[in-house]
Coordinates of C-alpha atoms in Angstrom, one line a residue:
C1 CA 115.6 101.7 96.9
P2 CA 115.7 101.9 93.2
S3 CA 115.1 99.4 91.1
F4 CA 118.0 97.9 89.3
G5 CA 117.0 94.7 87.4
A6 CA 118.6 91.4 87.5
L7 CA 122.1 92.4 89.6
P8 CA 123.8 90.3 91.6
G9 CA 122.7 90.0 95.5
R10 CA 125.7 91.8 96.5
A11 CA 125.8 94.8 94.1
M12 CA 122.6 95.2 95.1
L13 CA 123.3 95.3 98.4
D14 CA 126.0 98.1 97.6
V15 CA 123.8 100.5 95.4
C16 CA 121.0 99.9 98.0
L17 CA 123.8 101.3 100.7
S18 CA 125.2 103.8 98.2
W19 CA 122.0 105.4 97.9
S20 CA 120.2 105.6 101.2
R21 CA 123.6 107.8 102.5
S22 CA 123.3 110.1 99.9
K23 CA 119.8 110.4 101.1
H24 CA 120.5 110.8 104.5
H25 CA 123.3 113.5 104.0
R26 CA 120.6 115.4 101.6
Y27 CA 118.4 115.0 104.9
E28 CA 121.3 116.7 107.1
A29 CA 122.0 119.4 105.2
V30 CA 118.2 120.6 104.6
S31 CA 118.0 119.8 108.7
Q32 CA 120.9 122.4 109.0
E33 CA 119.8 124.8 106.7
H34 CA 116.4 124.9 108.4
C35 CA 117.9 124.9 111.9
G36 CA 120.1 127.9 110.7
E37 CA 117.2 129.9 109.5
S38 CA 115.3 129.0 112.7
S39 CA 117.8 130.6 114.5
G40 CA 118.4 133.8 112.7
L41 CA 114.8 133.9 112.8
T42 CA 114.8 133.8 117.0
E43 CA 118.0 136.3 116.8
T44 CA 115.6 139.1 114.7
L45 CA 112.8 138.5 117.1
T46 CA 115.0 139.2 120.4
E47 CA 116.7 141.8 118.6
L48 CA 113.4 143.2 118.0
I49 CA 112.0 142.9 121.6
D50 CA 115.0 144.4 122.6
R51 CA 114.2 147.6 121.2
R52 CA 110.7 147.6 121.5
P53 CA 111.5 149.6 125.6
R54 CA 113.1 152.5 123.6
A55 CA 110.8 152.8 120.8
M56 CA 107.7 152.7 123.6
A57 CA 109.8 155.6 125.2
A58 CA 110.0 157.5 122.2
T59 CA 106.3 156.9 121.4
T60 CA 105.6 158.0 124.1
V61 CA 107.7 161.5 124.4
L62 CA 106.5 162.4 121.1
A63 CA 102.8 162.1 121.9
C64 CA 103.4 164.0 124.6
T65 CA 105.0 166.7 123.2
G66 CA 102.7 166.9 120.0
C67 CA 99.4 167.0 122.2
G68 CA 100.9 169.7 124.1
S69 CA 102.1 171.6 120.9
C70 CA 98.7 170.9 119.4
V71 CA 96.3 172.6 122.4
A72 CA 98.9 175.4 123.3
K73 CA 98.5 176.1 119.7
V74 CA 95.0 176.6 119.9
M75 CA 94.3 178.3 122.9
M76 CA 97.4 180.5 123.6
D77 CA 97.9 181.8 120.3
L78 CA 101.2 180.8 119.6
T79 CA 103.3 179.8 115.9
W80 CA 103.9 176.6 116.2
V81 CA 107.9 177.1 117.6
E82 CA 106.6 178.6 120.4
A83 CA 104.3 175.7 121.2
F84 CA 106.7 173.6 120.6
Y85 CA 108.7 175.1 123.2
F86 CA 106.5 175.7 125.6
S87 CA 105.3 172.0 125.8
V88 CA 109.0 170.5 126.1
T89 CA 110.0 172.9 129.1
T90 CA 106.7 171.8 130.8
I91 CA 107.2 168.1 130.5
S92 CA 111.0 168.2 130.9
T93 CA 110.3 169.9 133.9
V94 CA 112.7 173.0 133.0
G95 CA 110.0 175.6 133.2
Y96 CA 112.3 178.8 132.0
G97 CA 108.5 181.2 132.5
D98 CA 108.9 183.4 130.0
I99 CA 106.0 181.3 128.2
N100 CA 103.3 180.4 129.9
P101 CA 99.5 179.6 130.6
V102 CA 98.8 183.5 132.4
T103 CA 100.2 185.4 131.0
H104 CA 99.6 183.7 127.5
G105 CA 96.9 181.5 128.2
P106 CA 92.7 182.4 127.0
R107 CA 91.9 185.5 129.3
H108 CA 88.9 187.0 127.1
R109 CA 86.7 184.2 128.6
K110 CA 86.9 183.5 132.3
Q111 CA 85.4 180.0 131.9
L112 CA 87.8 178.9 129.1
H113 CA 91.1 180.2 130.8
Y114 CA 90.4 177.9 133.9
A115 CA 89.3 175.3 131.4
F116 CA 93.0 175.6 129.9
M117 CA 94.7 176.1 133.2
A118 CA 92.7 172.9 134.6
F119 CA 94.0 170.8 131.1
H120 CA 97.5 172.6 131.6
V121 CA 97.8 171.0 135.5
I122 CA 96.6 167.7 134.4
Y123 CA 99.0 167.7 131.5
I124 CA 102.2 168.9 133.6
V125 CA 101.1 165.4 135.8
I126 CA 100.6 163.0 132.9
G127 CA 104.0 164.8 130.8
V128 CA 106.2 164.5 133.4
A129 CA 105.4 161.2 134.4
A130 CA 105.5 160.0 130.9
V131 CA 109.2 161.6 130.2
G132 CA 109.5 159.7 133.7
A133 CA 108.6 156.6 132.4
A134 CA 110.4 156.8 129.4
A135 CA 113.6 157.0 130.9
A136 CA 112.9 154.3 132.9
L137 CA 112.1 152.3 130.0
V138 CA 115.3 153.1 128.4
L139 CA 117.5 152.7 131.2
Y140 CA 116.1 148.9 132.0
S141 CA 116.3 148.1 128.1
H142 CA 120.5 148.5 129.2
Q143 CA 120.6 147.7 133.0
D144 CA 121.4 143.9 132.8
T145 CA 124.5 143.9 134.5
I146 CA 126.2 145.7 137.2
L147 CA 128.6 146.3 134.5
S148 CA 126.1 147.3 132.0
L149 CA 124.9 149.8 134.7
R150 CA 128.6 150.9 135.4
A151 CA 128.6 151.6 131.3
T152 CA 125.2 153.1 131.6
V153 CA 126.4 155.9 134.0
R154 CA 129.7 156.2 132.0
R155 CA 127.7 157.0 129.0
A156 CA 125.2 159.1 130.2
A157 CA 128.3 161.1 132.1
A158 CA 130.0 161.5 128.8
A159 CA 126.3 162.4 127.2
F160 CA 126.1 165.2 129.3
V161 CA 129.0 166.8 129.2
A162 CA 129.0 166.0 125.2
L163 CA 125.7 168.1 124.9
A164 CA 126.7 170.9 127.2
L165 CA 129.4 172.0 125.0
A166 CA 127.8 171.9 121.9
G167 CA 124.6 173.2 123.1
A168 CA 126.5 176.0 124.6
A169 CA 128.3 176.6 121.8
V170 CA 125.4 176.7 119.4
M171 CA 123.4 178.9 121.6
C172 CA 126.1 181.4 121.7
H173 CA 126.1 181.6 118.0
L174 CA 122.3 181.5 117.6
E175 CA 121.8 183.9 120.8
G176 CA 125.0 186.1 120.5
W177 CA 125.9 184.9 124.1
D178 CA 129.8 184.2 125.6
A179 CA 131.2 181.2 126.5
M180 CA 130.4 181.7 130.2
H181 CA 126.7 182.3 129.5
G182 CA 126.1 179.8 127.0
L183 CA 127.3 176.6 129.4
Y184 CA 125.9 178.3 132.4
W185 CA 122.5 178.6 130.4
A186 CA 123.3 174.5 128.7
V187 CA 124.2 173.4 132.5
V188 CA 121.0 175.1 134.3
T189 CA 118.6 173.3 131.2
L190 CA 120.3 169.6 131.4
S191 CA 120.2 169.9 135.0
S192 CA 115.8 170.9 134.7
V193 CA 117.0 173.9 137.5
G194 CA 115.4 176.3 134.6
Y195 CA 116.0 179.6 136.4
G196 CA 114.3 181.6 134.1
H197 CA 116.4 184.4 133.8
L198 CA 118.3 183.2 130.7
V199 CA 116.2 182.0 127.8
P200 CA 116.3 181.8 124.4
R201 CA 114.8 184.6 122.2
F202 CA 115.2 183.5 118.7
D203 CA 112.9 180.8 117.4
A204 CA 116.0 179.0 115.6
G205 CA 117.0 179.3 119.6
R206 CA 114.1 177.9 120.7
V207 CA 114.4 175.2 118.8
V208 CA 117.6 173.6 119.4
A209 CA 116.7 174.0 123.2
S210 CA 113.6 172.1 122.3
L211 CA 116.0 169.8 121.1
I212 CA 118.5 169.6 123.8
M213 CA 115.8 169.6 126.4
L214 CA 114.6 166.1 125.3
G215 CA 118.2 165.2 124.2
G216 CA 119.0 165.7 128.2

């Protein structure tokens, strides 16, 4: 309590009580402010943890695609667009076959050719597994309840339809296909059936096709 000299006893008691109440109120205000900051920090950390599976999934897919593209560029003597297109068609299991290690691989040295074939076998196993794991991580981050599972299925179905229609429209414009062929290509690609008899012929179409495969 502060010193007020020779105040009467009752007056001193009132002043001390008033001072004590003011200190208590200031302490409560500071405590509430710190609690609010702690709560905000907790919410931020929780949000970052929730985003972690999606970040891991994106990093995994990008790493596999980048590795496959670099090796294909060097070993198969492809352009960067062709190498990217080849790696995406491989790990997405679409596998058109218009660019493949047998016809485009190194053939001037038998040992080098076999080494690349061995790498490609390993890349298929690791790449397909990585894409599957990435999809599982994304689904795990959304499937907390039955309701969220149903919502995820609905969103996936809507995304499939939207991507198929948009992809068909863009590829018809880039490749000169009619609407039926464009829609046929989009469904065959997004379902990862990949027959291979209808494939992009131009670099722009291959880039769009690769993005559609990754998005699907």
